[in-house]
Amino acid sequence: MRDNVVNSPMSSRAAAADEPGDRFERLYAEAERGAAVVPWDRDSPHSLLAEWTDRDRPDGAGRRALVVGCGFGRDAEHLARLGFATVAFDISPTAVRTARRRHAGSPVRYETADLLDPPAAWLDGFDLVLESMNVQALPAGTRERAIPAVGRLVAPGGTLLVIAAGRRADEEVEGPPWPLTRAELDAFATGPLVPARTEEIVAPDGGLRWRAEFRRPA
């Protein structure tokens, strides 16, 4: 298994015959019954997140982090170990229930929520927001709404970290997932967010990966 698989997507309002939220809830529910395996289910955080935290050494003390589409919580637990007061959400109730069970006693607050309709208290609320391999699982119309929705969660002075599979602008794909073009990646810089660092990474399987930071001025 590799880190290029998508985590659970977020939107419960995608007007599609097979909504991503429904599709992933079915997968998590089947896994809970022992009838399926979740490909991204592993103990360690995403490798590009682990590399970033090892390199930049973010200090989570007194700061809040939010993990979008948390799945079973591997990235959320990593950020909590760095001292962040961490909230992690997924649209799949089964994923959230499993995360709570697996990490009993964890300081992470696991919640069921929709990125396109988050709790009002979350807006402008987090010093670090992590979006890792989720938005790319959404069809085009919903993806266009989800990208700016992520940035609304970043507090003044905060950082948005985006990790995603990538593709060239002229590269056609049949999703899901739909790896992000550079233009889609740049679109995370909406409202007060500004690009801070964008890394183009070649994965072990030869595919393109993005790791990008966006900052909101204090």
Short mmCIF file of C-alpha atoms in Angstrom, two decimals:
data_model
loop_
_atom_site.label_atom_id
_atom_site.label_comp_id
_atom_site.label_asym_id
_atom_site.label_seq_id
_atom_site.Cartn_x
_atom_site.Cartn_y
_atom_site.Cartn_z
CA MET A 1 0.00 0.00 0.00
CA ARG A 2 1.18 3.51 -0.78
CA ASP A 3 0.38 7.03 0.29
CA ASN A 4 -1.08 7.91 -3.11
CA VAL A 5 -4.48 6.51 -2.22
CA VAL A 6 -7.19 8.99 -1.30
CA ASN A 7 -8.52 9.48 2.17
CA SER A 8 -12.24 9.78 2.81
CA PRO A 9 -13.77 12.75 0.99
CA MET A 10 -15.87 15.34 2.71
CA SER A 11 -18.89 16.65 0.86
CA SER A 12 -22.32 15.24 1.66
CA ARG A 13 -23.94 17.59 -0.88
CA ALA A 14 -22.41 16.42 -4.15
CA ALA A 15 -25.27 16.02 -6.58
CA ALA A 16 -24.15 12.78 -8.15
CA ALA A 17 -25.64 9.33 -8.51
CA ASP A 18 -22.81 7.89 -6.43
CA GLU A 19 -21.84 10.65 -4.02
CA PRO A 20 -18.28 10.37 -2.70
CA GLY A 21 -19.50 10.58 0.89
CA ASP A 22 -21.90 7.68 0.36
CA ARG A 23 -19.30 5.65 -1.48
CA PHE A 24 -16.72 5.98 1.28
CA GLU A 25 -19.22 5.39 4.06
CA ARG A 26 -20.10 2.10 2.37
CA LEU A 27 -16.41 1.16 2.27
CA TYR A 28 -15.87 2.00 5.94
CA ALA A 29 -19.04 0.15 6.93
CA GLU A 30 -17.98 -2.92 4.96
CA ALA A 31 -14.54 -2.78 6.57
CA GLU A 32 -16.17 -2.62 10.00
CA ARG A 33 -18.00 -5.86 9.15
CA GLY A 34 -14.80 -7.46 7.90
CA ALA A 35 -16.06 -7.50 4.30
CA ALA A 36 -13.55 -5.01 2.86
CA VAL A 37 -10.12 -3.49 3.43
CA VAL A 38 -9.54 0.26 3.52
CA PRO A 39 -6.42 0.75 1.34
CA TRP A 40 -5.10 3.76 3.31
CA ASP A 41 -5.55 2.10 6.70
CA ARG A 42 -2.13 2.13 8.33
CA ASP A 43 -0.55 3.20 11.57
CA SER A 44 1.92 5.80 10.33
CA PRO A 45 1.05 9.29 9.06
CA HIS A 46 1.23 10.15 5.37
CA SER A 47 4.89 10.16 4.39
CA LEU A 48 4.76 13.71 2.99
CA LEU A 49 3.27 14.96 6.25
CA ALA A 50 5.89 13.16 8.32
CA GLU A 51 8.68 14.59 6.14
CA TRP A 52 7.24 18.08 6.50
CA THR A 53 6.99 17.94 10.28
CA ASP A 54 10.48 16.41 10.57
CA ARG A 55 11.91 19.19 8.42
CA ASP A 56 10.00 22.22 9.67
CA ARG A 57 9.52 21.14 13.29
CA PRO A 58 6.21 22.91 13.87
CA ASP A 59 5.55 23.67 17.52
CA GLY A 60 1.99 22.79 18.36
CA ALA A 61 2.02 24.13 21.89
CA GLY A 62 -0.93 26.46 22.38
CA ARG A 63 -2.02 26.04 18.76
CA ARG A 64 -5.04 24.36 17.15
CA ALA A 65 -4.94 21.95 14.20
CA LEU A 66 -7.73 20.61 12.00
CA VAL A 67 -7.49 17.48 9.84
CA VAL A 68 -9.88 17.34 6.88
CA GLY A 69 -11.22 13.89 5.92
CA CYS A 70 -9.39 12.19 8.78
CA GLY A 71 -10.36 8.59 8.09
CA PHE A 72 -9.10 6.45 10.96
CA GLY A 73 -6.95 9.23 12.35
CA ARG A 74 -3.36 8.48 11.45
CA ASP A 75 -2.49 12.08 10.53
CA ALA A 76 -4.52 13.56 13.38
CA GLU A 77 -2.70 11.47 15.97
CA HIS A 78 0.63 12.56 14.48
CA LEU A 79 -0.22 16.24 14.86
CA ALA A 80 -1.50 15.68 18.39
CA ARG A 81 1.85 14.14 19.32
CA LEU A 82 3.47 17.41 18.20
CA GLY A 83 1.41 19.26 20.78
CA PHE A 84 -1.42 20.62 18.62
CA ALA A 85 -4.89 20.71 20.11
CA THR A 86 -6.30 18.66 17.23
CA VAL A 87 -9.77 18.34 15.78
CA ALA A 88 -10.25 15.76 13.03
CA PHE A 89 -13.39 15.26 10.97
CA ASP A 90 -14.79 12.99 8.33
CA ILE A 91 -18.14 12.80 6.61
CA SER A 92 -18.26 9.05 7.29
CA PRO A 93 -19.80 8.33 10.70
CA THR A 94 -18.29 4.86 10.60
CA ALA A 95 -14.79 6.22 10.06
CA VAL A 96 -15.20 8.62 12.98
CA ARG A 97 -16.61 5.92 15.24
CA THR A 98 -13.70 3.61 14.36
CA ALA A 99 -11.14 6.36 14.93
CA ARG A 100 -12.55 7.07 18.37
CA ARG A 101 -12.47 3.39 19.23
CA ARG A 102 -8.94 2.83 17.96
CA HIS A 103 -7.56 5.88 19.72
CA ALA A 104 -9.42 5.60 22.98
CA GLY A 105 -7.94 8.13 25.40
CA SER A 106 -6.50 10.23 22.58
CA PRO A 107 -6.63 14.02 22.99
CA VAL A 108 -7.84 14.32 19.37
CA ARG A 109 -11.46 15.36 19.04
CA TYR A 110 -13.01 13.27 16.26
CA GLU A 111 -16.17 14.70 14.68
CA THR A 112 -18.55 13.82 11.86
CA ALA A 113 -18.87 16.91 9.67
CA ASP A 114 -19.22 18.17 6.09
CA LEU A 115 -16.53 20.41 4.65
CA LEU A 116 -19.13 22.34 2.66
CA ASP A 117 -21.23 23.00 5.75
CA PRO A 118 -18.84 22.99 8.73
CA PRO A 119 -19.69 24.15 12.25
CA ALA A 120 -19.62 27.94 12.34
CA ALA A 121 -17.14 27.86 15.22
CA TRP A 122 -14.56 26.24 12.93
CA LEU A 123 -14.43 29.09 10.43
CA ASP A 124 -11.20 31.11 10.76
CA GLY A 125 -10.46 28.86 13.72
CA PHE A 126 -7.27 26.81 13.24
CA ASP A 127 -3.56 27.59 13.24
CA LEU A 128 -2.84 24.56 11.03
CA VAL A 129 -5.28 22.95 8.61
CA LEU A 130 -4.26 19.73 6.87
CA GLU A 131 -5.93 18.67 3.62
CA SER A 132 -4.32 15.42 2.54
CA MET A 133 -5.50 13.42 -0.49
CA ASN A 134 -9.20 14.24 -0.08
CA VAL A 135 -10.32 16.94 -2.50
CA GLN A 136 -8.99 14.92 -5.43
CA ALA A 137 -11.66 12.29 -4.70
CA LEU A 138 -14.46 14.72 -5.49
CA PRO A 139 -16.06 15.26 -8.93
CA ALA A 140 -15.27 18.54 -10.66
CA GLY A 141 -18.26 20.62 -9.53
CA THR A 142 -17.91 19.64 -5.89
CA ARG A 143 -14.12 19.94 -6.02
CA GLU A 144 -14.44 23.55 -7.16
CA ARG A 145 -16.53 24.29 -4.07
CA ALA A 146 -14.40 22.25 -1.69
CA ILE A 147 -11.07 23.91 -2.51
CA PRO A 148 -12.01 27.38 -1.23
CA ALA A 149 -13.98 25.82 1.64
CA VAL A 150 -10.75 24.41 3.07
CA GLY A 151 -9.16 27.85 3.31
CA ARG A 152 -12.08 29.26 5.29
CA LEU A 153 -10.96 27.15 8.24
CA VAL A 154 -7.53 28.79 8.61
CA ALA A 155 -7.13 31.35 11.40
CA PRO A 156 -5.27 34.65 10.98
CA GLY A 157 -1.57 33.85 11.14
CA GLY A 158 -2.30 30.20 10.32
CA THR A 159 -1.08 27.72 7.72
CA LEU A 160 -2.87 25.43 5.29
CA LEU A 161 -0.89 22.35 4.25
CA VAL A 162 -2.15 20.56 1.13
CA ILE A 163 -0.91 17.12 0.09
CA ALA A 164 -2.28 15.73 -3.16
CA ALA A 165 -1.62 13.55 -6.14
CA GLY A 166 -0.87 15.72 -9.16
CA ARG A 167 -1.21 15.73 -12.91
CA ARG A 168 -0.26 17.96 -15.81
CA ALA A 169 -2.84 20.33 -17.23
CA ASP A 170 -3.08 18.37 -20.49
CA GLU A 171 -3.24 14.97 -18.80
CA GLU A 172 -6.64 13.29 -18.98
CA VAL A 173 -7.72 11.03 -16.12
CA GLU A 174 -10.76 8.91 -15.42
CA GLY A 175 -11.49 9.25 -11.73
CA PRO A 176 -12.07 8.94 -9.00
CA PRO A 177 -9.61 10.11 -7.92
CA TRP A 178 -8.82 13.12 -10.10
CA PRO A 179 -5.24 14.20 -9.27
CA LEU A 180 -4.98 17.97 -9.02
CA THR A 181 -3.53 20.21 -11.70
CA ARG A 182 -1.25 23.06 -10.70
CA ALA A 183 -4.13 25.47 -11.34
CA GLU A 184 -6.35 23.54 -8.92
CA LEU A 185 -3.58 23.51 -6.34
CA ASP A 186 -3.06 27.26 -6.71
CA ALA A 187 -6.80 27.78 -6.23
CA PHE A 188 -6.40 27.00 -2.52
CA ALA A 189 -4.97 30.53 -2.24
CA THR A 190 -8.35 32.20 -1.94
CA GLY A 191 -9.51 35.03 0.28
CA PRO A 192 -6.70 36.07 2.62
CA LEU A 193 -4.55 32.96 1.96
CA VAL A 194 -1.31 33.44 0.03
CA PRO A 195 1.07 30.78 -1.36
CA ALA A 196 4.13 30.19 0.79
CA ARG A 197 5.84 27.11 -0.66
CA THR A 198 4.91 24.59 -3.36
CA GLU A 199 6.84 21.36 -3.83
CA GLU A 200 6.54 19.08 -6.85
CA ILE A 201 7.57 15.60 -5.76
CA VAL A 202 8.06 12.44 -7.78
CA ALA A 203 6.69 9.50 -5.79
CA PRO A 204 8.31 6.04 -5.73
CA ASP A 205 5.69 4.85 -8.22
CA GLY A 206 6.70 7.63 -10.64
CA GLY A 207 3.57 9.68 -10.08
CA LEU A 208 3.47 13.38 -9.32
CA ARG A 209 2.69 14.64 -5.82
CA TRP A 210 2.08 18.14 -4.52
CA ARG A 211 2.96 19.43 -1.09
CA ALA A 212 1.98 23.06 -0.74
CA GLU A 213 1.77 25.56 2.08
CA PHE A 214 -0.52 28.56 2.16
CA ARG A 215 -0.38 31.23 4.84
CA ARG A 216 -2.95 33.64 6.16
CA PRO A 217 -1.46 36.94 7.34
CA ALA A 218 -2.03 37.71 11.00
#
